[in-house]
Coordinates of C-alpha atoms and ligand atoms in Angstrom, one line a residue:
X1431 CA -21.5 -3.2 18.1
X1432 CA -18.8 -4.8 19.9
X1433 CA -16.4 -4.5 22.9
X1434 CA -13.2 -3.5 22.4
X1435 CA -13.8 -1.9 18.6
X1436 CA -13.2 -3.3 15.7
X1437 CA -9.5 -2.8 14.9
X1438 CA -6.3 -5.5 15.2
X1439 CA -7.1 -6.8 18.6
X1440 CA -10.7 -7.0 18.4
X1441 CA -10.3 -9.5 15.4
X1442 CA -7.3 -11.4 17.0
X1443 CA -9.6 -11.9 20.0
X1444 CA -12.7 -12.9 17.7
X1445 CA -10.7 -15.5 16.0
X1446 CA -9.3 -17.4 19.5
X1447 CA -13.0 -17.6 20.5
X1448 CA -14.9 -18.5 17.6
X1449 CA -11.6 -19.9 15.4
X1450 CA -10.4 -19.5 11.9
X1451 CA -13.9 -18.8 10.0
X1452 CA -16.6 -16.5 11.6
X1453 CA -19.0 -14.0 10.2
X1454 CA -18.7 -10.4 10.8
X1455 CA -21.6 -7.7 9.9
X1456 CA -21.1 -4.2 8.4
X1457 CA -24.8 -2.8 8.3
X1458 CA -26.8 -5.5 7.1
X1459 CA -23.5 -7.3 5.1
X1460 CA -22.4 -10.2 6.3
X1461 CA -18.6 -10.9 5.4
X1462 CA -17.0 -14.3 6.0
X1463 CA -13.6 -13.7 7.9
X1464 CA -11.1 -16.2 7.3
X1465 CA -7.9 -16.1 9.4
X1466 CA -5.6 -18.4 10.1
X1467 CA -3.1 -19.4 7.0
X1468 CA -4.1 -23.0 6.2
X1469 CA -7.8 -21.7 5.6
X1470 CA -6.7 -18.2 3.7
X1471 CA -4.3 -21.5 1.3
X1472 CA -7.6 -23.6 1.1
X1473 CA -9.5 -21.1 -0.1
X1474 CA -7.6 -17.6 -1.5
X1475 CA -4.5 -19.9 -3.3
X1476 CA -6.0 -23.2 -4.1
X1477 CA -9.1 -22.3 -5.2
X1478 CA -8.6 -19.1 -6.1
X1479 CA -11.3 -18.4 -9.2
X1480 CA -14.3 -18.8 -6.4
X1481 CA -12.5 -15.7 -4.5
X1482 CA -11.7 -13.5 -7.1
X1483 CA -14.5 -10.9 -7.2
X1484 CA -15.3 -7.8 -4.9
X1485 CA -18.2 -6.4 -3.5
X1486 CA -19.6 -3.5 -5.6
X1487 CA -20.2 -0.9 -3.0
X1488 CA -22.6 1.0 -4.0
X1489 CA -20.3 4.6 -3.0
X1490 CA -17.9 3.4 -4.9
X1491 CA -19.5 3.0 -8.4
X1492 CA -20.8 6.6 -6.9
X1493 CA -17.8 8.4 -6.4
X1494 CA -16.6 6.9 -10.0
X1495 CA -19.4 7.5 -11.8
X1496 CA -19.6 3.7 -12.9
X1497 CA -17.8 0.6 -12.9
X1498 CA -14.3 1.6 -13.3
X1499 CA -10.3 1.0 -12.2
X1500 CA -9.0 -1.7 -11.5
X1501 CA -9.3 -2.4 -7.1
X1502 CA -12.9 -2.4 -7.3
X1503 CA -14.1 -4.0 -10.5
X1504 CA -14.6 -7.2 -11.6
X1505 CA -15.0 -9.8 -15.0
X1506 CA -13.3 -8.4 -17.7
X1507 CA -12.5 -4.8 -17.0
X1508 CA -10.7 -6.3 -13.9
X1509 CA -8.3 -9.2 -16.1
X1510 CA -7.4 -7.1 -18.5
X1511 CA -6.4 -3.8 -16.9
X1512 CA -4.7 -5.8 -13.7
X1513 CA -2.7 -7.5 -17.1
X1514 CA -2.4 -4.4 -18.5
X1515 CA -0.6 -2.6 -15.4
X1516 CA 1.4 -5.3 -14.9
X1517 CA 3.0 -5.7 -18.2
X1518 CA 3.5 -1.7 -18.0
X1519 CA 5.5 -1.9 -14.8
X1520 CA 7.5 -4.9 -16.3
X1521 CA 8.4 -2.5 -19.0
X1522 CA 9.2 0.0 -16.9
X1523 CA 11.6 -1.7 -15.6
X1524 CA 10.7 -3.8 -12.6
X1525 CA 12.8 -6.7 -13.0
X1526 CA 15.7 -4.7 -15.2
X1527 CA 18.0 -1.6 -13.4
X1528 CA 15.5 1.4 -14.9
X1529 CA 13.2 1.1 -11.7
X1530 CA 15.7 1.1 -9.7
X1531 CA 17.5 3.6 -11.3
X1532 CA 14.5 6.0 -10.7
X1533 CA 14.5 5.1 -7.3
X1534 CA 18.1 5.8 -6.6
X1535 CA 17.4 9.2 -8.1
X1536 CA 15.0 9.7 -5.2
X1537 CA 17.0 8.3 -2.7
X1538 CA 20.0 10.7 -3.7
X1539 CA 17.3 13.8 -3.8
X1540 CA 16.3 12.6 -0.4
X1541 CA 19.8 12.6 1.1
X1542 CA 20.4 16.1 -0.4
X1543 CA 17.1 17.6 1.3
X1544 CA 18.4 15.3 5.0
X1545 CA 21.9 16.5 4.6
X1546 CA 21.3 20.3 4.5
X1547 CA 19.2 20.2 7.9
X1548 CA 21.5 17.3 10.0
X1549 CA 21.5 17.7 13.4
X1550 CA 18.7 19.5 13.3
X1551 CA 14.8 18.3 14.1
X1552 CA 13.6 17.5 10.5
X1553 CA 10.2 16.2 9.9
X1554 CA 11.4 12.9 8.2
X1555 CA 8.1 11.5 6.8
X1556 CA 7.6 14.6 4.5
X1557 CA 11.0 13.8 2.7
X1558 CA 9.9 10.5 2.0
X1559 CA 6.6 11.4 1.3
X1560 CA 7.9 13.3 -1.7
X1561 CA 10.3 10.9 -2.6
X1562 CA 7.9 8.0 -3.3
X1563 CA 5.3 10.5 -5.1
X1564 CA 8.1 11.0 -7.7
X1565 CA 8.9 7.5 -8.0
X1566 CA 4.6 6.7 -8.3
X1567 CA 4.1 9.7 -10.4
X1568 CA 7.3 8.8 -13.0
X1569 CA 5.7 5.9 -13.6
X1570 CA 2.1 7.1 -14.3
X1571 CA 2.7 10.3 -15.4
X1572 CA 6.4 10.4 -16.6
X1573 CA 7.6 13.3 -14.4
X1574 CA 8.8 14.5 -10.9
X1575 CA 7.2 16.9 -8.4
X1576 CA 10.2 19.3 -8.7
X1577 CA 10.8 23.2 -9.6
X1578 CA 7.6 24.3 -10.6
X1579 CA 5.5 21.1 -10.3
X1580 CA 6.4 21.4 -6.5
X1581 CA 2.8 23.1 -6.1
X1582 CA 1.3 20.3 -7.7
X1583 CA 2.4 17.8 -5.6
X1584 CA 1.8 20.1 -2.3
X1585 CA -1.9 20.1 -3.8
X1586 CA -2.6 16.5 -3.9
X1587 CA -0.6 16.3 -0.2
X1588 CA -3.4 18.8 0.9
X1589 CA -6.5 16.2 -0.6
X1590 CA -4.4 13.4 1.3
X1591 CA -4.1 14.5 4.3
X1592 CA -8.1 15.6 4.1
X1593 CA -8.6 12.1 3.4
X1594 CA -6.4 10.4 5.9
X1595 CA -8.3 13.0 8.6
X1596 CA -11.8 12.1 7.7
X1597 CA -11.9 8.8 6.1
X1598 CA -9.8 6.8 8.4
X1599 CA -12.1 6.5 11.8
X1600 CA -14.9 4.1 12.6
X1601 CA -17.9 6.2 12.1
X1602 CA -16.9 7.3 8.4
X1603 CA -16.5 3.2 7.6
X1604 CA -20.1 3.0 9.5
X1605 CA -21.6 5.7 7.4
X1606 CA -20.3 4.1 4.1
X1607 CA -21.3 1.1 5.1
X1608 CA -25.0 1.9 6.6
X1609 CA -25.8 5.1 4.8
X1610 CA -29.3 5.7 6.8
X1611 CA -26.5 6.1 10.1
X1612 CA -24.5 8.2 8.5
X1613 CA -27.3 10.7 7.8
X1614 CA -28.0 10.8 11.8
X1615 CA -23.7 11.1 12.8
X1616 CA -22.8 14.8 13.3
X1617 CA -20.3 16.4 10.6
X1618 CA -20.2 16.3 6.9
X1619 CA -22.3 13.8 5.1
X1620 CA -20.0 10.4 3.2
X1621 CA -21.4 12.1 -0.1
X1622 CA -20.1 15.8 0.8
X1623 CA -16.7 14.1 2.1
X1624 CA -16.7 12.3 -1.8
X1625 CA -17.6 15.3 -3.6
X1626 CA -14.7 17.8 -2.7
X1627 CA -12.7 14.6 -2.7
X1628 CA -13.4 13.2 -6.1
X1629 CA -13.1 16.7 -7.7
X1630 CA -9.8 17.7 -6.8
X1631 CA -8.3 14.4 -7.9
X1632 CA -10.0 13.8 -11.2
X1633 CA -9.1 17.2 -12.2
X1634 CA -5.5 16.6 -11.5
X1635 CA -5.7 13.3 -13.5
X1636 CA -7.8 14.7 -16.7
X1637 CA -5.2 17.3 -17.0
X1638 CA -2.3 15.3 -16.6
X1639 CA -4.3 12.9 -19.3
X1640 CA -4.7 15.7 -21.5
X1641 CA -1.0 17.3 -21.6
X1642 CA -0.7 13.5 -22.8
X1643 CA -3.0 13.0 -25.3
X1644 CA -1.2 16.5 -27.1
X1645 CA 1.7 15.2 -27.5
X1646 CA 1.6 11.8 -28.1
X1647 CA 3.3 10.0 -31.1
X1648 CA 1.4 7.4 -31.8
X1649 CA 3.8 5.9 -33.9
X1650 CA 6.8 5.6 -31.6
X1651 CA 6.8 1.7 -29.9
X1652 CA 8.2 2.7 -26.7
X1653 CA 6.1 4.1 -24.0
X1654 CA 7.7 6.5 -21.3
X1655 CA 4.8 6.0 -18.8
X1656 CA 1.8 4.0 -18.3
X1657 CA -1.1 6.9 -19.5
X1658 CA 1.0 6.9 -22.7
X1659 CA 0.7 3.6 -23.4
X1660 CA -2.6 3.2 -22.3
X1661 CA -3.4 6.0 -24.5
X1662 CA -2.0 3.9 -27.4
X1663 CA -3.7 0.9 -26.4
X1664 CA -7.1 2.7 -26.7
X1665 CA -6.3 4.0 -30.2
X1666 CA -5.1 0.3 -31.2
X1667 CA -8.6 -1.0 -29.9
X1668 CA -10.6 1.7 -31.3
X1669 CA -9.7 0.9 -34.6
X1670 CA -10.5 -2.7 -34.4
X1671 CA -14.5 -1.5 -33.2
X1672 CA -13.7 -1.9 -29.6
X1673 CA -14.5 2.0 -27.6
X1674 CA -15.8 0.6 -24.3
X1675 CA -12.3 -1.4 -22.6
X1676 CA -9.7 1.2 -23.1
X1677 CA -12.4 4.4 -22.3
X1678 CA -11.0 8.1 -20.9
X1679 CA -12.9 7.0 -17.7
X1680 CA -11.3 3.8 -17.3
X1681 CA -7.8 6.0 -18.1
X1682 CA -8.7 8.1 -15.3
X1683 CA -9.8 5.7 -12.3
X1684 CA -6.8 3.3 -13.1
X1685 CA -5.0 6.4 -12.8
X1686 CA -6.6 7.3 -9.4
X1687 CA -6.1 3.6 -8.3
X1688 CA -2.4 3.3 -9.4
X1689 CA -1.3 6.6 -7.8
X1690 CA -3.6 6.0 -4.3
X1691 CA -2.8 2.3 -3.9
X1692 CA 0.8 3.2 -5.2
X1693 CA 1.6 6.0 -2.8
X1694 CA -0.3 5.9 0.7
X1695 CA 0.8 2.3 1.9
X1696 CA 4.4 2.6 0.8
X1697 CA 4.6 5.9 2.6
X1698 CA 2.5 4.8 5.6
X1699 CA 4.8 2.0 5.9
X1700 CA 8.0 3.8 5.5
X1701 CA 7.3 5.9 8.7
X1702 CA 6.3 3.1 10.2
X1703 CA 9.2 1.7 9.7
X1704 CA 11.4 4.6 10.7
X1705 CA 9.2 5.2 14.1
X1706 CA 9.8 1.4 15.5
X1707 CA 13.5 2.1 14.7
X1708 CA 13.6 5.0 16.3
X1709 CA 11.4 3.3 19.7
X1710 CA 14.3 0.6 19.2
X1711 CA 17.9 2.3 18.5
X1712 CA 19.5 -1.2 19.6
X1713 CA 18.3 -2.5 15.9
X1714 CA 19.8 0.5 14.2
X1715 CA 23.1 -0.6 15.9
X1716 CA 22.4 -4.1 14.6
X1717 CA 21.9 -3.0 11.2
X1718 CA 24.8 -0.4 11.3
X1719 CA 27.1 -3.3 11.9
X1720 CA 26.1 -5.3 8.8
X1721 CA 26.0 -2.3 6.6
X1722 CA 29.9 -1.4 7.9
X1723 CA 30.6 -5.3 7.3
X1724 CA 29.1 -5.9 4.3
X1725 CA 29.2 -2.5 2.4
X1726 CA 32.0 -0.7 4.7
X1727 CA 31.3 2.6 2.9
X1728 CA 28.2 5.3 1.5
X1729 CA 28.0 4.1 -2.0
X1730 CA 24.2 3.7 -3.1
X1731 CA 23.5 -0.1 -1.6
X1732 CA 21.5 -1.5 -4.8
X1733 CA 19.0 -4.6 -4.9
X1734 CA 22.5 -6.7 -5.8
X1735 CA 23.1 -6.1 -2.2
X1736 CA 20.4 -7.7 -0.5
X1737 CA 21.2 -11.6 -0.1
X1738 CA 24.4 -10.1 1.4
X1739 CA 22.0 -7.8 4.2
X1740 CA 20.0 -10.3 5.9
X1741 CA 19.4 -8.3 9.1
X1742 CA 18.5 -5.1 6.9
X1743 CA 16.2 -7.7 4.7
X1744 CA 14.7 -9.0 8.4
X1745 CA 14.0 -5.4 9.4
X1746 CA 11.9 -4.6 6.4
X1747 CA 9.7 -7.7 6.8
X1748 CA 8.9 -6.8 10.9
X1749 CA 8.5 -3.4 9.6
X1750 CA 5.6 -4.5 7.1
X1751 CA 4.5 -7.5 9.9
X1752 CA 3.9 -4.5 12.8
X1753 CA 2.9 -1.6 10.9
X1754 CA 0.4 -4.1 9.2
X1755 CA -1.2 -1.5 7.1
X1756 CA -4.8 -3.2 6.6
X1757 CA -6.8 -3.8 9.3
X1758 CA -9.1 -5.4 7.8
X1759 CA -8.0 -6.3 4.5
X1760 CA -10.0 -5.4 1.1
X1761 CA -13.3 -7.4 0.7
X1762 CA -13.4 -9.9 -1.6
X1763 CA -17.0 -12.0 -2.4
X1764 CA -17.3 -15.3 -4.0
X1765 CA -18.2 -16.4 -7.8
X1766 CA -19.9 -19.6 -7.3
X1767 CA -21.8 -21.3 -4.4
X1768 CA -19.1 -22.5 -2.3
X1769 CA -18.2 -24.4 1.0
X1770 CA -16.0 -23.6 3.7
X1771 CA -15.3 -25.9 6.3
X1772 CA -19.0 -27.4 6.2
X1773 CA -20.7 -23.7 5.8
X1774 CA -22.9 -23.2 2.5
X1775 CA -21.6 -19.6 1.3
X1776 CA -24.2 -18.6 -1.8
X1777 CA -22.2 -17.1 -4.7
X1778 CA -21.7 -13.2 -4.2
X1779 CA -21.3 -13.8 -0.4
X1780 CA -18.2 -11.0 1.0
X1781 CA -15.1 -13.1 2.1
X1782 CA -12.3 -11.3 3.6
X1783 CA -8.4 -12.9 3.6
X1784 CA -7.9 -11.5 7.6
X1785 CA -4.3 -10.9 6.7
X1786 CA -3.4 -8.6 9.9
X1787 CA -4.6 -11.6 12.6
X1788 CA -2.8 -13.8 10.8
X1789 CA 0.4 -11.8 10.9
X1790 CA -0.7 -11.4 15.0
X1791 CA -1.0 -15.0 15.6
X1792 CA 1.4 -15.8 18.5
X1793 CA 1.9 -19.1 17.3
X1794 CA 3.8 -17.8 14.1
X1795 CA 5.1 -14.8 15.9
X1796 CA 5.5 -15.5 19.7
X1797 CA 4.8 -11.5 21.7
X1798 CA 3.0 -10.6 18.1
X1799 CA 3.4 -7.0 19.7
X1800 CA 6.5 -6.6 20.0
X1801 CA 8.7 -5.6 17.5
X1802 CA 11.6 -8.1 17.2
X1803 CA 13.4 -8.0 13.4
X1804 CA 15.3 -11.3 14.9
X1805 CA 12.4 -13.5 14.9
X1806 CA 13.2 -13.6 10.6
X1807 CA 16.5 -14.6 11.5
X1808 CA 17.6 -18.4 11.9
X1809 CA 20.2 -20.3 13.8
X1810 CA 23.0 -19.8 10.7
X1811 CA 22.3 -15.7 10.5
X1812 CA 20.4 -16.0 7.2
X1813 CA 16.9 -14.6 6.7
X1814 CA 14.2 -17.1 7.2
X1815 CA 11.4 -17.1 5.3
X1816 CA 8.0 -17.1 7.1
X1817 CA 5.2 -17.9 4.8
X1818 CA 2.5 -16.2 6.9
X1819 CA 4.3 -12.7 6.3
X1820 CA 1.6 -11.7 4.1
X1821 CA 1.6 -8.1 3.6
X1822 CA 0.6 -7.9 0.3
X1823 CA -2.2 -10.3 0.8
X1824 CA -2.4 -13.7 -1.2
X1825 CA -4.2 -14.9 -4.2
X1826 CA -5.6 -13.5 -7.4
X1827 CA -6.2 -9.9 -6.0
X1828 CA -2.5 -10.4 -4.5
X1829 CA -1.0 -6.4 -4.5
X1830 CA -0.6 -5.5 -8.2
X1831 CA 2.2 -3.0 -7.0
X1832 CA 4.0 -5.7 -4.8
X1833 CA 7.2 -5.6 -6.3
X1834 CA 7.3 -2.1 -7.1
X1835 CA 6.6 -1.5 -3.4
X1836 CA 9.3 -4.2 -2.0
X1837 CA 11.6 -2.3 -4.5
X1838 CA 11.2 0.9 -2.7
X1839 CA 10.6 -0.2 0.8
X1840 CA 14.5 -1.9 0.4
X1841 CA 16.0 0.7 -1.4
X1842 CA 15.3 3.5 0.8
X1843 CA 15.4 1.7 3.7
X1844 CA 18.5 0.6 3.6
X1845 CA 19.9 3.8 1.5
X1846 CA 18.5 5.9 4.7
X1847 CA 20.1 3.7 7.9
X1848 CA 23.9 3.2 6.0
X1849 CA 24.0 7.1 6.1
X1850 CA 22.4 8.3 9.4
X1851 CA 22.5 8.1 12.7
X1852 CA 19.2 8.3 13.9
X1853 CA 17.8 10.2 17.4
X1854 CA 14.8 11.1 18.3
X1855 CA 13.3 14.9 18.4
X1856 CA 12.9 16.4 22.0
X1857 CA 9.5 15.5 21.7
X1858 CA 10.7 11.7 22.4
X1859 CA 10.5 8.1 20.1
X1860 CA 7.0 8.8 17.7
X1861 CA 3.7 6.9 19.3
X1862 CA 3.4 3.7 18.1
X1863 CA 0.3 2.3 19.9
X1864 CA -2.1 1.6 17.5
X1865 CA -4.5 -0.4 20.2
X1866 CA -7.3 3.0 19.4
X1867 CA -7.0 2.5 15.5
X1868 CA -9.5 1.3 13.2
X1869 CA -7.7 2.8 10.2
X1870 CA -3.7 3.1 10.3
X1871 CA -2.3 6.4 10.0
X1872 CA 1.0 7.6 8.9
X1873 CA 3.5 8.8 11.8
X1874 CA 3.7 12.2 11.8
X1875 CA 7.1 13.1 13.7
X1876 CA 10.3 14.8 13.6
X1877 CA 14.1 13.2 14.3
X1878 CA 17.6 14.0 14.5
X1879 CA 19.5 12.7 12.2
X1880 CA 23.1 12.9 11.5
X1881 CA 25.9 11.4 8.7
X1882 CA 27.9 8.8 9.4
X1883 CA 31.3 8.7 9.3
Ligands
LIG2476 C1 4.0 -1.3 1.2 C2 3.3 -1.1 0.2 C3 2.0 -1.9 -0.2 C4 1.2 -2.7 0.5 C5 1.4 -3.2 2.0 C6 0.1 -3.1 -0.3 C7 -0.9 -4.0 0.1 C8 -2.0 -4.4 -0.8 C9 -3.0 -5.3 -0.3 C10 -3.1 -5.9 1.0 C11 -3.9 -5.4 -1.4 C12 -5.2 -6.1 -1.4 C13 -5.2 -7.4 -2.0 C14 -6.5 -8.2 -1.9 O1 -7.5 -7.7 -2.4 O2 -6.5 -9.3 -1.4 C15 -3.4 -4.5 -2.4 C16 -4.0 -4.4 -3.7 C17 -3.6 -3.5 -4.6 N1 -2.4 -2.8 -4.6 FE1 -1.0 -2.7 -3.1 N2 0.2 -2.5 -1.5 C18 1.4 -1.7 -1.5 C19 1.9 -1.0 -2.6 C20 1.3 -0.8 -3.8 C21 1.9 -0.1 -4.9 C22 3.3 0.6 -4.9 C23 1.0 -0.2 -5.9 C24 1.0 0.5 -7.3 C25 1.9 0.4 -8.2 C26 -0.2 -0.9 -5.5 C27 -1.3 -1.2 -6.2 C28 -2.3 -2.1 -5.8 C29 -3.5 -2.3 -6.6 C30 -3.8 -1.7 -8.0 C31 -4.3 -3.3 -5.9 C32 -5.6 -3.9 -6.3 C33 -5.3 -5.2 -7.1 C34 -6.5 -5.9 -7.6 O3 -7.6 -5.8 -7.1 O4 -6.3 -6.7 -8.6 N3 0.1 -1.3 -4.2 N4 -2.2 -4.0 -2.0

């Protein structure tokens, strides 16, 4: 393979000596990496069609038992349940106060569970872990993880964290990738990880799907969640001959794709977040003094308040920029024969929008390392916006969750800095070196935190 691995730096490096377009080879796949901005535009934005589709991988059709969800499919089953999703979060209330209102819910949950251990060690990520489950599984499910569903919600923890610990290393990717290699690497086969994997989930979503499909009133117009509605959507299609679009295994892997997508990168980013704070206590200062400026007490601060915290709104994006969740990000493959910079690519070649070298490229973001909120800052003090901040990746396939996800990442951001001081635990700042990554990993870590006054 290569020298150093493949992770962040190893793609930065790639792209400085063989520039914006090169070929990179997983087994015997060859994917087109494109990574600077003005190529990503070219291709991912202005000619978006030609990039819409993904590589089936053949584990994946495996593990679902077909062609199903919404992240890995393509045609017609992908249009129509990315449309589908999106119309149910609009209704939900992205865009109007109910999403927000479910958040602030969280957010005043989460300051009850920091409040009773202040000044204490308290393992920070786990409260927001649970916080943005409820706000995920509200909207798929219709319900939070507490009194007795707390079990629940410990149960799924427990298949996460099996998954973050064994799919999220270089030999795993290698083995999905090149199966006949990941016959020969010692430890559990990819199919034995899949299997436990896949059963625990499905049979938390068929049950949930279920409890549904007893009560449901058909009749009533308004939906309280999205497997409601779907469920209504499927009867309104049935009975016009259509059984294949809206089918119980579709329900089930959109399900699986809303809550995974939905709940591991907002919480992987959140203790991101919180762990450069916490290796940088001058930018809580910073923040403190706009939040004691601008909202000068501890009322909930609300999306109104945003355009008034440009500091708290510059945080967030550097947060997103140097956590940088995707190494490499999901793989896209073309529709058409196409050409990219004078290289033939034959229709059904993999393409992949290298979104975390572009948001490393010193030339956008001078010390790309180094985590500096001010850089989203200009001369006047308001927030500048950076094009090339692409988190949430660009084009067609753009996040489905994105403004779900900025919703939350604000919210209890902000919420969480304009009521604690933050220290760290004995143990010192959490690690933040991600140079032996492939995958990114939560921070796992504890902190001190305590109310201001
Ligand atoms: C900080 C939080 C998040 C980040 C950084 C993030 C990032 C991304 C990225 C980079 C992609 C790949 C786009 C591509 O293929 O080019 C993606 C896709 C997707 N995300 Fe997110 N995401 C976040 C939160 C969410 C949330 C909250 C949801 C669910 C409500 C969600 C649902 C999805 C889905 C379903 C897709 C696949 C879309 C498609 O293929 O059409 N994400 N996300």
């Amino acid at each position: 393979m290569t020298r150093p691995s493949p992770g962040y730096e190893c793609f930065r490096r790639w792209t400085q000596s063989y520039g914006d377009v090169y070929t990179f080879w997983l087994g015997s796949t060859p994917y087109v990496m494109l990574c600077s901005y003005d190529i990503i535009k070219e291709t991912f934005i202005r000619d978006g069609d030609t990039y819409v589709d993904k590589i089936q991988q053949p584990f994946q059709e495996k593990f679902r038992g077909g062609s199903y969800g919404v992240v890995e499919t393509n045609g017609a089953m992908w249009r129509d349940h990315r449309r589908f999703a999106l119309h149910q979060l609009r209704d939900f209330g992205l865009g109007k106060d109910l999403m927000q209102e479910k958040i602030l819910i969280e957010v005043g949950e989460m300051f009850k569970q920091f409040d009773a251990t202040q000044g204490a060690e308290q393992d920070v990520p786990k409260v927001f872990d649970v916080a943005v489950a409820n706000v995920i599984n509200q909207v798929i499910f219709g319900y939070r993880f507490d009194g007795e569903k707390e079990a629940e919600f410990k149960r799924l923890k427990e298949i996460m964290d099996f998954q973050e610990k064994n799919f999220n290393n270089f030999k795993t990717i290698l083995a999905v990738f090149i199966p006949g290699l990941g016959r020969i690497l010692p430890g559990p086969t990819i199919d034995e990880l899949l299997d436990s994997y896949k059963t625990t989930f499905y049979t938390f979503f068929d049950a949930r799907i279920e409890e549904h499909r007893a009560k449901i009133d058909f009749d009533s117009i308004e939906s309280q969640d999205y497997a409601e509605a779907y469920l209504k959507e499927q009867k309104k299609r049935e009975s016009t001959g259509d059984s294949t679009s809206f089918c119980d295994k579709q329900l089930s892997n959109m399900c699986l794709d809303l809550w995974l997508a939905g709940l591991m990168t907002t919480t992987t980013t959140l203790s991101w977040a919180i762990s450069y704070v916490l290796n940088d206590l001058k930018v809580l200062e910073k923040v403190h003094e706009e939040m004691d400026r601008v909202i000068g007490s501890d009322r909930l601060i609300t999306t109104g308040d945003k355009s008034q915290l440009p500091y708290m709104s510059a945080v967030v994006n550097e947060c997103q920029r140097c956590a940088n969740i995707l190494p490499i990000n999901l793989m896209h493959a073309t529709t058409q024969d196409t050409i990219i910079k004078g290289y033939h690519l034959p229709k059904g070649t993999g393409v992949i929008a290298q979104i975390s070298t572009l948001m490393l490229d010193e030339k956008i973001f001078p010390e790309p390392y180094k985590f500096n909120p001010d850089r989203f800052i200009d001369e006047g003090g308001k927030l500048r916006k950076v094009e090339q901040l692409v988190p949430f990746s660009i084009g067609k396939r753009q996040c489905l969750g994105e403004g779900l996800a900025r919703m939350e990442l604000f919210l209890f951001l902000s919420n969480f800095f304009n009521r604690y001081q933050m220290s760290p635990s004995s143990e010192g700042p959490p690690n933040i070196d991600k140079s032996k990554d492939f995958g990114i990993l939560p921070r796992r870590f504890s902190a001190v935190l305590r109310k201001r006054s």
